[in-house]
Amino acid sequence: LRSRADALAGGSFTLALFGAFSAGKSSFANALLGERVLPVSPHPTTAAINRILAPQDGFEHGTAQVMMKSPDIFKEDLEYSFSVLQLGTPAEDGWLQAIEQLKPEGIHPAGLPHYGFLKAAAAGWKEAQPLLGTVQTVNMDGYKAFVADETRSCFVDRIDLYYSSPLTEQGIVLVDTPGADSLHARHTGVTFQYMKHADAIVFVTYYNHAFSKGDRQFLTQLGRVKDSFALDKMFFIVNAADLASSEEELDQVIKHVETNLKARGIRLPHIYPVSSMKALEGKMDGDADLYAESAFESFEKALGAFAGEELPKLSLASAVQEISSVRQRVIEWGRMARQDAGSREQRRQQLLEVNQLALSRIDSFAQQDLSREVEQEIRELLFHVKQRIGFSLGDFFAEAFHPSVLREDAGQLKRIFTDCGRELERTIVHELEQELWATTLRLENKGKAVLHSAADGAAEDIRGYDAVIMLTPPEEKQWTSPEWNDAGLTSFVDWTAYWSLFKSPKHFFEDGGREKLRSAVEPVIKEALGGEAAVKQEVLVSFYNKLVTEAQDKQKEELQEQLHEAMEAATSSLSSGEQPEAWDQLASQLQQMEQSLA
């Protein structure tokens, strides 16, 4: 109980901000902080993960730790952008020259952020090269330069800013993630880990802006994982709501956002229309009316209630359960204390026999093979993953091979045709990765449920041997996630082999060319998808079987320890002849404690 209380009193609370560029994430974060802390980056595609937290570990207010990318990570980013733009592998001594010659004409729209990244990297290379792999400690001016200047930010992995504000001093860690449409959205594992581990998720969208492809992919992922969390920890912000000309117009926008969220599987979303600019100005100028106009208080109150009431309720519920279990045990000890000396000796002998039975039952729990249920779940989940991606192929095709891209006046149509195909492949790979990450969350919950059921069964049986032996299987902490080899599925279609199906944009879009292409390519895609899913299935089976076995061993040790403690306490109670009134008083105190927390 002390451990739980300490965690509630001194723990940090991670608030992760997500949203596309131009959604106003920086202004929203500044409104939360009450000061203009985060600069608004004009070039968002290479943004790093920003954590803003209270000064600690010797770092003073207004200092930042800038973690630069390692040479290997930067090389990986370079290679990825080169591959997207069909530039081959960047040569050790020639990549700068290749970027110098690069022109934006003829590049597929999806490739333009990579063009921007490469140009920024080439411009900043001379200054950044010696800093790769290092950690820089800078002041606020240095921090803002690293965030806002793309020729620097493209070399940054992540930044920790130590900043004292009413928000951070409460133990809240604000995490500003790269936009859903940034280059770094391809590092789906990083985004997923924040989604999984954050105490609250805030998705920011801008008033009347259409959802980008990155937004839609991210929201679909939120829809996949939402039901796997114990609490609904998601908040949706409609920023710049003060642009609405009337209440009716604002209601329409909120309904539009709600419809989009529901289409992505997010039911009953918590949506808050706010004006971050007014909230920030109101806080900075001490203008209560302006702050009230911003409608920011509604969100801040909801967040406060979630952090201060809903989350602690989970911990309190577990605490009440534990107190109840102890109270039952104390009542049983009171019964034992009322027995005469002969009965107590007989009871002690009986408990020794029960101890052997209980140890044997714990052993049989530890030897149970729980892998079959988990493996069955993996097979079923991956089958549905392949089905869902298969059903979405038509939409992916239409989005990748789009009339706005394959136009008569575009020039280099063969290259753009291949770019469209590569974009389709990247969409499928991204979708598969997102599905797999969501699957890991479901598998973790399934593994824990199977384990808990088996451990609970053992504890229940032991309680049946003797009411004084009440064992409580420990709660499982969060499990780790597998590490994927992201290069598992790349360039799996030879698009040049299908160029003959494209005679002209008119023929392709109006005379059935696109449908013929889809019919020809879909079996190739599904075969590649099936092969990759089979590889990932092996990884998942091995990974989760190992986790379940390790957790089973830990549960066994914990149950044995609890059994030992329960036996010692019971035999001690029988030996000392403790007065029954003492146990009755303790049971009464525990009941009062239980009722005060319930």
Coordinates of C-alpha atoms in Angstrom, one line a residue:
L1 CA 0.0 0.0 0.0
R2 CA 2.9 2.4 0.8
S3 CA 4.4 1.5 -2.6
R4 CA 1.1 2.4 -4.3
A5 CA 0.8 5.6 -2.3
D6 CA 4.4 6.7 -3.2
A7 CA 3.7 6.0 -6.9
L8 CA 0.6 8.2 -6.8
A9 CA 2.3 11.0 -4.8
G10 CA 5.6 11.2 -6.7
G11 CA 5.0 9.6 -10.0
S12 CA 5.2 11.4 -13.3
F13 CA 2.3 11.6 -15.8
T14 CA 3.1 11.5 -19.5
L15 CA 0.9 13.5 -21.8
A16 CA 1.7 12.7 -25.5
L17 CA 0.7 15.2 -28.2
F18 CA 0.0 13.9 -31.7
G19 CA -1.3 15.6 -34.8
A20 CA -0.3 16.7 -38.3
F21 CA 1.8 19.8 -39.1
S22 CA -0.3 23.0 -39.1
A23 CA -2.7 21.5 -36.6
G24 CA -1.3 23.9 -34.1
K25 CA 0.4 21.4 -31.8
S26 CA 3.1 23.8 -30.7
S27 CA 0.6 26.6 -29.9
F28 CA -1.5 24.1 -28.0
A29 CA 1.5 22.9 -26.0
N30 CA 2.4 26.5 -25.3
A31 CA -1.1 27.2 -24.0
L32 CA -0.8 24.2 -21.7
L33 CA 2.6 25.5 -20.4
G34 CA 1.3 29.1 -20.1
E35 CA 4.3 30.5 -22.0
R36 CA 5.8 30.6 -25.5
V37 CA 8.2 27.8 -25.0
L38 CA 8.0 25.7 -28.2
P39 CA 8.9 27.5 -31.4
V40 CA 6.6 27.0 -34.4
S41 CA 8.7 25.0 -36.9
P42 CA 8.2 26.2 -40.5
H43 CA 9.5 22.8 -41.8
P44 CA 8.0 20.0 -39.8
T45 CA 8.9 16.9 -41.7
T46 CA 12.2 16.2 -39.9
A47 CA 11.0 17.2 -36.4
A48 CA 12.4 15.3 -33.4
I49 CA 10.5 14.0 -30.4
N50 CA 10.4 16.8 -27.8
R51 CA 9.9 16.1 -24.1
I52 CA 9.2 19.0 -21.8
L53 CA 9.7 18.2 -18.1
A54 CA 10.4 19.9 -14.8
P55 CA 14.1 20.7 -13.9
Q56 CA 15.7 17.6 -12.4
D57 CA 19.0 15.5 -12.3
G58 CA 21.1 18.7 -12.1
F59 CA 19.5 20.3 -15.1
E60 CA 18.4 23.9 -14.5
H61 CA 15.3 25.6 -15.8
G62 CA 15.6 26.6 -19.5
T63 CA 18.3 24.0 -20.4
A64 CA 17.9 21.3 -22.9
Q65 CA 19.6 18.0 -23.7
V66 CA 19.8 17.5 -27.5
M67 CA 20.4 13.8 -28.4
M68 CA 21.9 13.8 -31.9
K69 CA 21.3 10.9 -34.3
S70 CA 24.0 8.3 -34.4
P71 CA 25.9 8.0 -37.7
D72 CA 24.1 4.7 -38.3
I73 CA 20.6 6.1 -37.7
F74 CA 21.4 9.1 -40.0
K75 CA 22.7 6.7 -42.7
E76 CA 19.5 4.7 -42.4
D77 CA 17.4 7.8 -42.8
L78 CA 19.5 8.9 -45.8
E79 CA 19.2 5.4 -47.4
Y80 CA 15.4 5.4 -46.9
S81 CA 14.9 8.8 -48.5
F82 CA 17.2 7.8 -51.4
S83 CA 15.2 4.7 -52.0
V84 CA 11.8 6.6 -51.9
L85 CA 13.2 9.0 -54.6
Q86 CA 14.7 6.0 -56.6
L87 CA 18.2 7.4 -56.3
G88 CA 19.8 4.1 -55.5
T89 CA 22.1 3.6 -52.5
P90 CA 23.8 6.9 -51.3
A91 CA 27.6 6.6 -51.9
E92 CA 29.9 7.3 -49.0
D93 CA 31.6 10.1 -50.9
G94 CA 29.0 11.1 -53.5
W95 CA 25.7 11.5 -51.7
L96 CA 26.1 15.3 -51.3
Q97 CA 26.7 15.7 -55.0
A98 CA 23.6 13.5 -55.8
I99 CA 21.4 15.8 -53.6
E100 CA 22.9 19.0 -55.2
Q101 CA 21.7 17.8 -58.6
L102 CA 18.2 16.8 -57.3
K103 CA 15.3 18.8 -58.6
P104 CA 11.7 18.8 -57.3
E105 CA 10.2 18.4 -60.8
G106 CA 8.8 15.0 -61.6
I107 CA 8.8 13.8 -57.9
H108 CA 5.7 12.1 -56.6
P109 CA 3.9 14.3 -54.0
A110 CA 4.6 11.6 -51.3
G111 CA 8.4 12.0 -52.1
L112 CA 8.5 15.7 -51.6
P113 CA 9.1 15.6 -47.8
H114 CA 12.1 13.3 -48.6
Y115 CA 13.4 15.8 -51.1
G116 CA 13.1 18.5 -48.4
F117 CA 14.9 16.3 -45.8
L118 CA 17.8 15.5 -48.2
K119 CA 18.2 19.2 -49.2
A120 CA 18.2 20.2 -45.4
A121 CA 20.7 17.4 -44.6
A122 CA 23.1 18.5 -47.4
A123 CA 22.9 22.1 -46.3
G124 CA 23.6 21.3 -42.6
W125 CA 26.0 18.4 -43.0
K126 CA 29.3 20.3 -42.5
E127 CA 28.2 21.7 -39.2
A128 CA 26.3 18.5 -38.0
Q129 CA 28.8 15.8 -39.0
P130 CA 31.1 16.1 -36.0
L131 CA 28.0 16.2 -33.6
L132 CA 26.5 12.9 -34.7
G133 CA 26.2 10.5 -31.8
T134 CA 26.7 13.2 -29.2
V135 CA 24.5 14.8 -26.6
Q136 CA 24.5 18.6 -26.6
T137 CA 23.4 20.7 -23.6
V138 CA 22.1 24.0 -24.7
N139 CA 20.2 27.1 -23.4
M140 CA 16.7 28.2 -24.7
D141 CA 18.2 30.0 -27.8
G142 CA 20.1 26.9 -28.7
Y143 CA 17.0 24.7 -28.1
K144 CA 14.9 26.9 -30.4
A145 CA 17.5 26.8 -33.1
F146 CA 17.6 23.0 -33.0
V147 CA 13.8 22.8 -33.2
A148 CA 13.1 25.5 -35.8
D149 CA 16.0 25.2 -38.2
E150 CA 15.5 22.2 -40.5
T151 CA 19.2 22.0 -41.4
R152 CA 19.8 21.2 -37.7
S153 CA 16.6 19.4 -36.7
C154 CA 17.1 16.7 -39.4
F155 CA 20.1 15.5 -37.5
V156 CA 18.4 15.4 -34.1
D157 CA 17.0 12.2 -32.6
R158 CA 15.2 13.6 -29.5
I159 CA 15.3 16.6 -27.1
D160 CA 14.6 16.9 -23.4
L161 CA 13.8 20.4 -22.3
Y162 CA 13.9 21.1 -18.6
Y163 CA 11.3 23.9 -18.0
S164 CA 9.6 25.0 -14.8
S165 CA 5.9 25.8 -15.3
P166 CA 2.7 25.1 -13.4
L167 CA 2.1 22.0 -15.7
T168 CA 5.6 20.4 -15.4
E169 CA 5.9 21.1 -11.6
Q170 CA 2.9 18.8 -11.1
G171 CA 5.0 16.0 -12.5
I172 CA 3.4 16.1 -16.0
V173 CA 5.8 15.3 -18.8
L174 CA 4.7 16.8 -22.1
V175 CA 5.8 14.9 -25.2
D176 CA 5.5 16.7 -28.5
T177 CA 5.8 14.0 -31.2
P178 CA 6.6 14.5 -34.9
G179 CA 3.5 15.2 -37.0
A180 CA 1.5 12.2 -38.2
D181 CA 2.7 13.2 -41.8
S182 CA 6.4 13.6 -41.0
L183 CA 9.2 11.5 -42.3
H184 CA 9.6 10.0 -38.8
A185 CA 6.1 8.6 -38.9
R186 CA 7.8 5.7 -40.7
H187 CA 9.4 4.8 -37.3
T188 CA 6.1 3.4 -36.3
G189 CA 7.6 1.6 -33.3
V190 CA 8.5 4.9 -31.6
T191 CA 5.0 6.3 -32.1
F192 CA 3.4 3.1 -30.9
Q193 CA 5.5 3.0 -27.7
Y194 CA 4.3 6.5 -26.8
M195 CA 0.7 5.5 -27.7
K196 CA 1.1 2.4 -25.4
H197 CA 2.9 3.9 -22.5
A198 CA 1.6 7.5 -22.3
D199 CA -0.9 8.1 -19.5
A200 CA -2.9 10.3 -21.8
I201 CA -3.0 10.9 -25.6
V202 CA -4.0 14.2 -27.1
F203 CA -4.7 14.4 -30.8
V204 CA -4.8 18.0 -32.2
T205 CA -6.5 18.9 -35.4
Y206 CA -7.0 22.4 -36.9
Y207 CA -10.4 23.9 -37.3
N208 CA -11.8 23.0 -40.8
H209 CA -8.6 21.3 -42.0
A210 CA -9.1 18.0 -43.9
F211 CA -7.5 14.9 -42.3
S212 CA -4.3 14.1 -44.2
K213 CA -3.2 10.6 -45.1
G214 CA -0.9 10.6 -42.1
D215 CA -3.7 11.7 -39.8
R216 CA -6.0 9.0 -41.1
Q217 CA -3.4 6.3 -40.7
F218 CA -2.6 7.4 -37.1
L219 CA -6.3 7.6 -36.1
T220 CA -6.9 4.2 -37.6
Q221 CA -4.1 2.9 -35.3
L222 CA -5.7 4.7 -32.3
G223 CA -9.0 3.0 -33.2
R224 CA -7.2 -0.4 -33.3
V225 CA -5.7 -0.1 -29.8
K226 CA -8.4 2.0 -28.0
D227 CA -10.2 -1.1 -26.5
S228 CA -6.9 -2.6 -25.3
F229 CA -6.4 0.1 -22.7
A230 CA -7.9 -0.2 -19.2
L231 CA -9.2 3.4 -19.5
D232 CA -10.1 5.7 -22.4
K233 CA -7.1 7.9 -22.2
M234 CA -7.6 9.8 -25.5
F235 CA -8.6 13.4 -25.9
F236 CA -9.3 15.1 -29.3
I237 CA -8.7 18.8 -29.7
V238 CA -10.2 21.0 -32.4
N239 CA -7.8 23.9 -32.4
A240 CA -8.6 27.5 -33.5
A241 CA -12.3 27.0 -32.8
D242 CA -12.7 30.8 -32.4
L243 CA -12.6 30.9 -36.3
A244 CA -16.2 29.6 -36.3
S245 CA -18.6 32.3 -37.4
S246 CA -21.4 30.8 -35.3
E247 CA -22.3 28.1 -32.9
E248 CA -24.0 26.2 -35.7
E249 CA -20.8 26.2 -37.8
L250 CA -18.7 25.0 -34.9
D251 CA -21.2 22.2 -34.2
Q252 CA -20.9 21.1 -37.9
V253 CA -17.1 21.0 -37.6
I254 CA -17.2 19.0 -34.4
K255 CA -19.7 16.6 -36.1
H256 CA -17.3 16.3 -39.1
V257 CA -14.4 15.4 -36.7
E258 CA -16.6 13.0 -34.8
T259 CA -17.7 11.3 -38.0
N260 CA -14.0 10.9 -39.1
L261 CA -13.0 9.5 -35.7
K262 CA -15.9 7.0 -35.8
A263 CA -15.0 5.9 -39.3
R264 CA -11.5 5.0 -37.8
G265 CA -13.0 2.9 -35.1
I266 CA -12.9 5.5 -32.3
R267 CA -16.3 5.4 -30.6
L268 CA -17.6 8.0 -28.2
P269 CA -14.6 10.3 -28.6
H270 CA -14.0 13.1 -26.1
I271 CA -13.7 16.2 -28.4
Y272 CA -12.8 19.7 -27.1
P273 CA -13.0 22.8 -29.4
V274 CA -10.4 25.4 -28.1
S275 CA -8.5 28.5 -29.1
S276 CA -4.9 27.9 -28.1
M277 CA -3.9 31.4 -29.0
K278 CA -6.5 33.0 -26.8
A279 CA -5.7 30.5 -23.9
L280 CA -2.0 31.4 -24.1
E281 CA -2.6 35.2 -24.3
G282 CA -5.1 34.9 -21.5
K283 CA -2.7 33.0 -19.2
M284 CA 0.3 35.3 -20.1
D285 CA -1.6 38.5 -19.6
G286 CA -3.7 37.3 -16.6
D287 CA -6.8 38.0 -18.7
A288 CA -9.5 35.8 -17.2
D289 CA -12.1 36.8 -19.8
L290 CA -9.8 35.9 -22.7
Y291 CA -9.0 32.6 -21.1
A292 CA -12.7 31.9 -20.7
E293 CA -13.3 32.7 -24.4
S294 CA -10.6 30.2 -25.3
A295 CA -12.8 27.3 -23.9
F296 CA -9.5 25.8 -22.8
E297 CA -10.6 25.3 -19.2
S298 CA -13.1 22.6 -20.3
F299 CA -10.2 20.5 -21.6
E300 CA -7.9 21.2 -18.6
K301 CA -10.6 20.3 -16.1
A302 CA -11.2 17.0 -18.0
L303 CA -7.5 16.2 -18.0
G304 CA -7.2 17.1 -14.3
A305 CA -10.2 14.8 -13.5
F306 CA -8.6 12.0 -15.5
A307 CA -5.1 12.3 -14.0
G308 CA -6.3 13.1 -10.5
E309 CA -9.3 10.8 -10.2
E310 CA -9.8 8.2 -12.9
L311 CA -6.2 6.9 -13.0
P312 CA -5.8 6.7 -9.2
K313 CA -9.1 4.8 -9.1
L314 CA -7.5 1.8 -10.7
S315 CA -4.8 1.7 -8.0
L316 CA -7.3 2.3 -5.3
A317 CA -9.5 -0.6 -6.5
S318 CA -6.5 -2.9 -6.3
A319 CA -5.7 -1.6 -2.9
V320 CA -9.3 -2.3 -1.6
Q321 CA -9.1 -5.8 -3.0
E322 CA -5.8 -6.4 -1.1
I323 CA -7.2 -5.0 2.2
S324 CA -10.3 -7.2 1.8
S325 CA -8.1 -10.2 1.3
V326 CA -6.1 -9.4 4.5
R327 CA -9.3 -8.8 6.5
Q328 CA -10.6 -12.2 5.5
R329 CA -7.3 -13.7 6.7
V330 CA -7.5 -11.8 10.0
I331 CA -11.0 -13.0 10.7
E332 CA -9.8 -16.6 10.2
W333 CA -6.9 -15.9 12.6
G334 CA -9.4 -14.7 15.1
R335 CA -11.3 -17.9 14.8
M336 CA -8.1 -19.9 15.4
A337 CA -7.2 -17.8 18.4
R338 CA -10.6 -18.8 20.1
Q339 CA -9.6 -22.5 20.0
D340 CA -8.2 -24.2 23.0
A341 CA -4.6 -25.4 23.2
G342 CA -5.3 -29.0 22.0
S343 CA -7.4 -27.7 19.0
R344 CA -4.6 -25.2 18.1
E345 CA -2.0 -28.0 18.0
Q346 CA -4.3 -30.1 15.8
R347 CA -4.8 -27.1 13.6
R348 CA -1.1 -26.6 13.3
Q349 CA -0.6 -30.2 12.1
Q350 CA -3.5 -29.7 9.7
L351 CA -1.8 -26.6 8.3
L352 CA 1.4 -28.4 7.7
E353 CA -0.4 -30.9 5.5
V354 CA -2.2 -28.1 3.7
N355 CA 1.2 -26.4 3.0
Q356 CA 2.4 -29.5 1.1
L357 CA -0.8 -29.6 -0.9
A358 CA -0.5 -25.9 -1.7
L359 CA 3.1 -26.2 -2.8
S360 CA 2.2 -29.1 -5.0
R361 CA -0.7 -27.0 -6.6
I362 CA 1.7 -24.1 -7.2
D363 CA 4.1 -26.5 -9.0
S364 CA 1.3 -27.8 -11.2
F365 CA 0.4 -24.2 -12.1
A366 CA 4.0 -23.5 -13.0
Q367 CA 4.1 -26.5 -15.3
Q368 CA 0.9 -25.7 -17.1
D369 CA 1.4 -25.3 -20.9
L370 CA -0.3 -21.9 -21.6
S371 CA 1.3 -21.5 -25.0
R372 CA -1.4 -23.2 -27.0
E373 CA -4.0 -20.6 -26.2
V374 CA -1.6 -17.7 -27.0
E375 CA -0.5 -19.4 -30.3
Q376 CA -4.1 -19.9 -31.3
E377 CA -4.8 -16.2 -30.6
I378 CA -1.7 -15.2 -32.8
R379 CA -2.9 -17.2 -35.7
E380 CA -6.5 -15.8 -35.5
L381 CA -5.3 -12.2 -35.2
L382 CA -2.9 -12.4 -38.1
F383 CA -5.5 -14.0 -40.3
H384 CA -7.8 -11.0 -39.6
V385 CA -4.9 -8.6 -40.2
K386 CA -4.3 -10.1 -43.7
Q387 CA -8.1 -9.9 -44.4
R388 CA -8.4 -6.3 -43.3
I389 CA -5.4 -5.2 -45.5
G390 CA -6.8 -7.2 -48.4
F391 CA -10.2 -5.5 -48.1
S392 CA -8.5 -2.1 -48.1
L393 CA -6.3 -2.7 -51.2
G394 CA -8.9 -1.0 -53.5
D395 CA -8.7 2.2 -51.5
F396 CA -4.9 2.1 -51.3
F397 CA -4.8 1.6 -55.0
A398 CA -7.1 4.5 -55.8
E399 CA -5.1 6.8 -53.5
A400 CA -1.7 5.8 -54.9
F401 CA -2.6 5.8 -58.6
H402 CA -4.5 9.1 -58.5
P403 CA -5.5 11.3 -61.5
S404 CA -3.9 14.3 -59.8
V405 CA -0.5 12.7 -60.0
L406 CA -0.6 10.8 -63.3
R407 CA -1.4 13.7 -65.6
E408 CA -0.6 14.3 -69.3
D409 CA 1.4 17.4 -68.4
A410 CA 3.3 15.8 -65.6
G411 CA 6.2 14.5 -67.7
Q412 CA 8.3 11.4 -66.9
L413 CA 5.1 9.4 -66.7
K414 CA 6.9 6.1 -66.5
R415 CA 8.9 7.2 -63.5
I416 CA 5.8 8.7 -61.8
F417 CA 3.9 5.4 -62.5
T418 CA 6.7 3.5 -60.7
D419 CA 6.6 6.1 -57.9
C420 CA 2.9 5.5 -57.5
G421 CA 3.5 1.8 -57.2
R422 CA 6.2 2.3 -54.6
E423 CA 3.9 4.6 -52.7
L424 CA 1.3 1.8 -52.7
E425 CA 3.9 -0.6 -51.4
R426 CA 4.9 1.8 -48.6
T427 CA 1.3 2.3 -47.6
I428 CA 0.8 -1.5 -47.4
V429 CA 4.0 -2.0 -45.4
H430 CA 3.0 0.9 -43.1
E431 CA -0.5 -0.6 -42.6
L432 CA 1.0 -4.0 -41.9
E433 CA 3.4 -2.6 -39.3
Q434 CA 0.6 -0.6 -37.6
E435 CA -1.6 -3.7 -37.5
L436 CA 1.3 -5.8 -36.1
W437 CA 1.9 -3.2 -33.3
A438 CA -1.8 -3.2 -32.4
T439 CA -1.6 -7.0 -32.4
T440 CA 1.2 -7.0 -29.8
L441 CA -1.1 -5.0 -27.5
R442 CA -3.9 -7.6 -27.9
L443 CA -1.4 -10.4 -27.4
E444 CA 0.0 -8.9 -24.3
N445 CA -3.6 -8.6 -22.9
K446 CA -4.4 -12.2 -24.0
G447 CA -1.1 -13.6 -22.5
K448 CA -1.8 -11.8 -19.2
A449 CA -5.4 -13.0 -19.1
V450 CA -4.4 -16.6 -19.7
L451 CA -1.8 -16.4 -17.1
H452 CA -4.1 -14.6 -14.6
S453 CA -6.8 -17.3 -15.1
A454 CA -4.3 -20.1 -14.5
A455 CA -2.8 -18.4 -11.4
D456 CA -6.3 -17.5 -10.1
G457 CA -7.3 -21.1 -10.5
A458 CA -4.4 -22.3 -8.4
A459 CA -5.1 -19.6 -5.7
E460 CA -8.8 -20.6 -5.6
D461 CA -8.0 -24.3 -5.2
I462 CA -5.5 -23.5 -2.4
R463 CA -8.2 -21.4 -0.7
G464 CA -10.4 -24.5 -0.9
Y465 CA -7.8 -26.5 1.0
D466 CA -7.9 -24.1 3.9
A467 CA -9.6 -20.7 4.3
V468 CA -6.6 -19.2 6.1
I469 CA -4.3 -19.6 3.0
M470 CA -5.4 -16.7 0.8
L471 CA -3.0 -16.1 -2.0
T472 CA -3.3 -13.2 -4.5
P473 CA -1.6 -13.6 -7.8
P474 CA 0.5 -10.4 -8.4
E475 CA -0.5 -7.9 -11.1
E476 CA 1.6 -8.1 -14.2
K477 CA 3.5 -5.0 -15.1
Q478 CA 3.6 -3.9 -18.8
W479 CA 5.4 -6.3 -21.0
T480 CA 8.0 -5.4 -23.5
S481 CA 7.2 -5.3 -27.3
P482 CA 9.0 -7.3 -29.9
E483 CA 11.5 -5.5 -32.1
W484 CA 10.7 -5.9 -35.8
N485 CA 13.1 -6.1 -38.7
D486 CA 11.4 -3.3 -40.6
A487 CA 13.2 -4.2 -43.8
G488 CA 11.3 -7.4 -44.1
L489 CA 8.9 -6.3 -46.8
T490 CA 10.3 -3.8 -49.4
S491 CA 10.0 -3.4 -53.1
F492 CA 8.1 -6.6 -53.7
V493 CA 6.5 -5.6 -57.0
D494 CA 8.4 -5.0 -60.3
W495 CA 6.4 -2.1 -61.5
T496 CA 8.2 -1.7 -64.8
A497 CA 6.7 -5.1 -65.8
Y498 CA 3.3 -3.5 -65.6
W499 CA 4.0 -0.3 -67.5
S500 CA 2.4 -1.7 -70.7
L501 CA -1.0 -1.5 -68.9
F502 CA -0.6 2.3 -68.8
K503 CA -1.3 3.6 -72.3
S504 CA -2.4 7.1 -71.3
P505 CA -4.0 8.8 -68.3
K506 CA -7.3 8.8 -70.1
H507 CA -7.1 5.1 -70.9
F508 CA -5.8 4.3 -67.4
F509 CA -8.5 6.2 -65.4
E510 CA -11.5 6.1 -67.8
D511 CA -11.1 3.0 -69.8
G512 CA -10.4 0.4 -67.1
G513 CA -6.5 0.5 -67.1
R514 CA -6.3 1.0 -63.3
E515 CA -8.6 -2.0 -62.7
K516 CA -6.6 -4.2 -65.0
L517 CA -3.4 -3.2 -63.1
R518 CA -5.0 -3.9 -59.8
S519 CA -6.2 -7.4 -61.0
A520 CA -2.7 -8.2 -62.2
V521 CA -0.8 -6.9 -59.1
E522 CA -3.1 -7.9 -56.3
P523 CA -2.1 -11.6 -56.2
V524 CA 1.6 -10.6 -56.1
I525 CA 0.8 -8.2 -53.2
K526 CA -1.2 -10.8 -51.3
E527 CA 1.5 -13.4 -51.7
A528 CA 4.2 -11.0 -50.3
L529 CA 1.8 -10.0 -47.5
G530 CA 1.2 -13.7 -46.6
G531 CA 4.9 -14.5 -46.6
E532 CA 5.7 -11.6 -44.3
A533 CA 2.8 -12.4 -42.0
A534 CA 4.1 -16.0 -41.7
V535 CA 7.6 -14.7 -40.8
K536 CA 6.1 -12.3 -38.2
Q537 CA 3.9 -15.1 -36.8
E538 CA 7.0 -17.1 -36.0
V539 CA 8.5 -14.1 -34.3
L540 CA 5.3 -13.5 -32.2
V541 CA 4.9 -17.1 -31.2
S542 CA 8.5 -17.3 -30.0
F543 CA 8.4 -13.9 -28.3
Y544 CA 5.1 -14.3 -26.4
N545 CA 5.7 -17.9 -25.4
K546 CA 9.0 -16.8 -23.8
L547 CA 7.2 -13.9 -22.0
V548 CA 4.4 -16.1 -20.7
T549 CA 6.9 -18.7 -19.4
E550 CA 9.0 -16.0 -17.7
A551 CA 5.9 -14.5 -16.1
Q552 CA 4.7 -17.9 -15.0
D553 CA 8.0 -18.5 -13.2
K554 CA 7.8 -15.1 -11.4
Q555 CA 4.1 -15.8 -10.4
K556 CA 5.2 -19.2 -9.0
E557 CA 7.9 -17.5 -6.9
E558 CA 5.5 -14.9 -5.7
L559 CA 2.8 -17.4 -4.8
Q560 CA 5.4 -19.6 -2.9
E561 CA 6.5 -16.5 -1.0
Q562 CA 2.9 -15.6 -0.1
L563 CA 2.3 -19.2 1.0
H564 CA 5.4 -19.1 3.2
E565 CA 4.3 -15.8 4.8
A566 CA 0.7 -17.0 5.3
M567 CA 1.9 -20.2 6.9
E568 CA 4.4 -18.4 9.2
A569 CA 1.7 -15.9 10.3
A570 CA -0.9 -18.7 10.9
T571 CA 1.4 -20.9 12.9
S572 CA 2.7 -17.9 14.9
S573 CA -0.9 -17.0 15.7
L574 CA -1.6 -20.5 16.9
S575 CA 1.6 -20.6 19.0
S576 CA 1.3 -17.2 20.7
G577 CA -2.3 -17.6 21.6
E578 CA -3.1 -14.0 20.6
Q579 CA -6.3 -12.6 22.2
P580 CA -9.3 -13.0 19.8
E581 CA -10.2 -9.4 20.7
A582 CA -7.0 -8.1 19.1
W583 CA -7.9 -9.8 15.8
D584 CA -11.5 -8.6 16.0
Q585 CA -10.2 -5.0 16.5
L586 CA -7.8 -5.3 13.6
A587 CA -10.5 -6.8 11.3
S588 CA -12.7 -3.8 12.2
Q589 CA -10.0 -1.3 11.5
L590 CA -9.3 -3.0 8.1
Q591 CA -13.1 -2.9 7.3
Q592 CA -13.2 0.9 8.0
M593 CA -10.1 1.4 5.8
E594 CA -11.8 -0.7 3.0
Q595 CA -15.0 1.4 3.3
S596 CA -13.2 4.7 3.3
L597 CA -11.4 3.8 0.0
A598 CA -14.3 2.1 -1.7

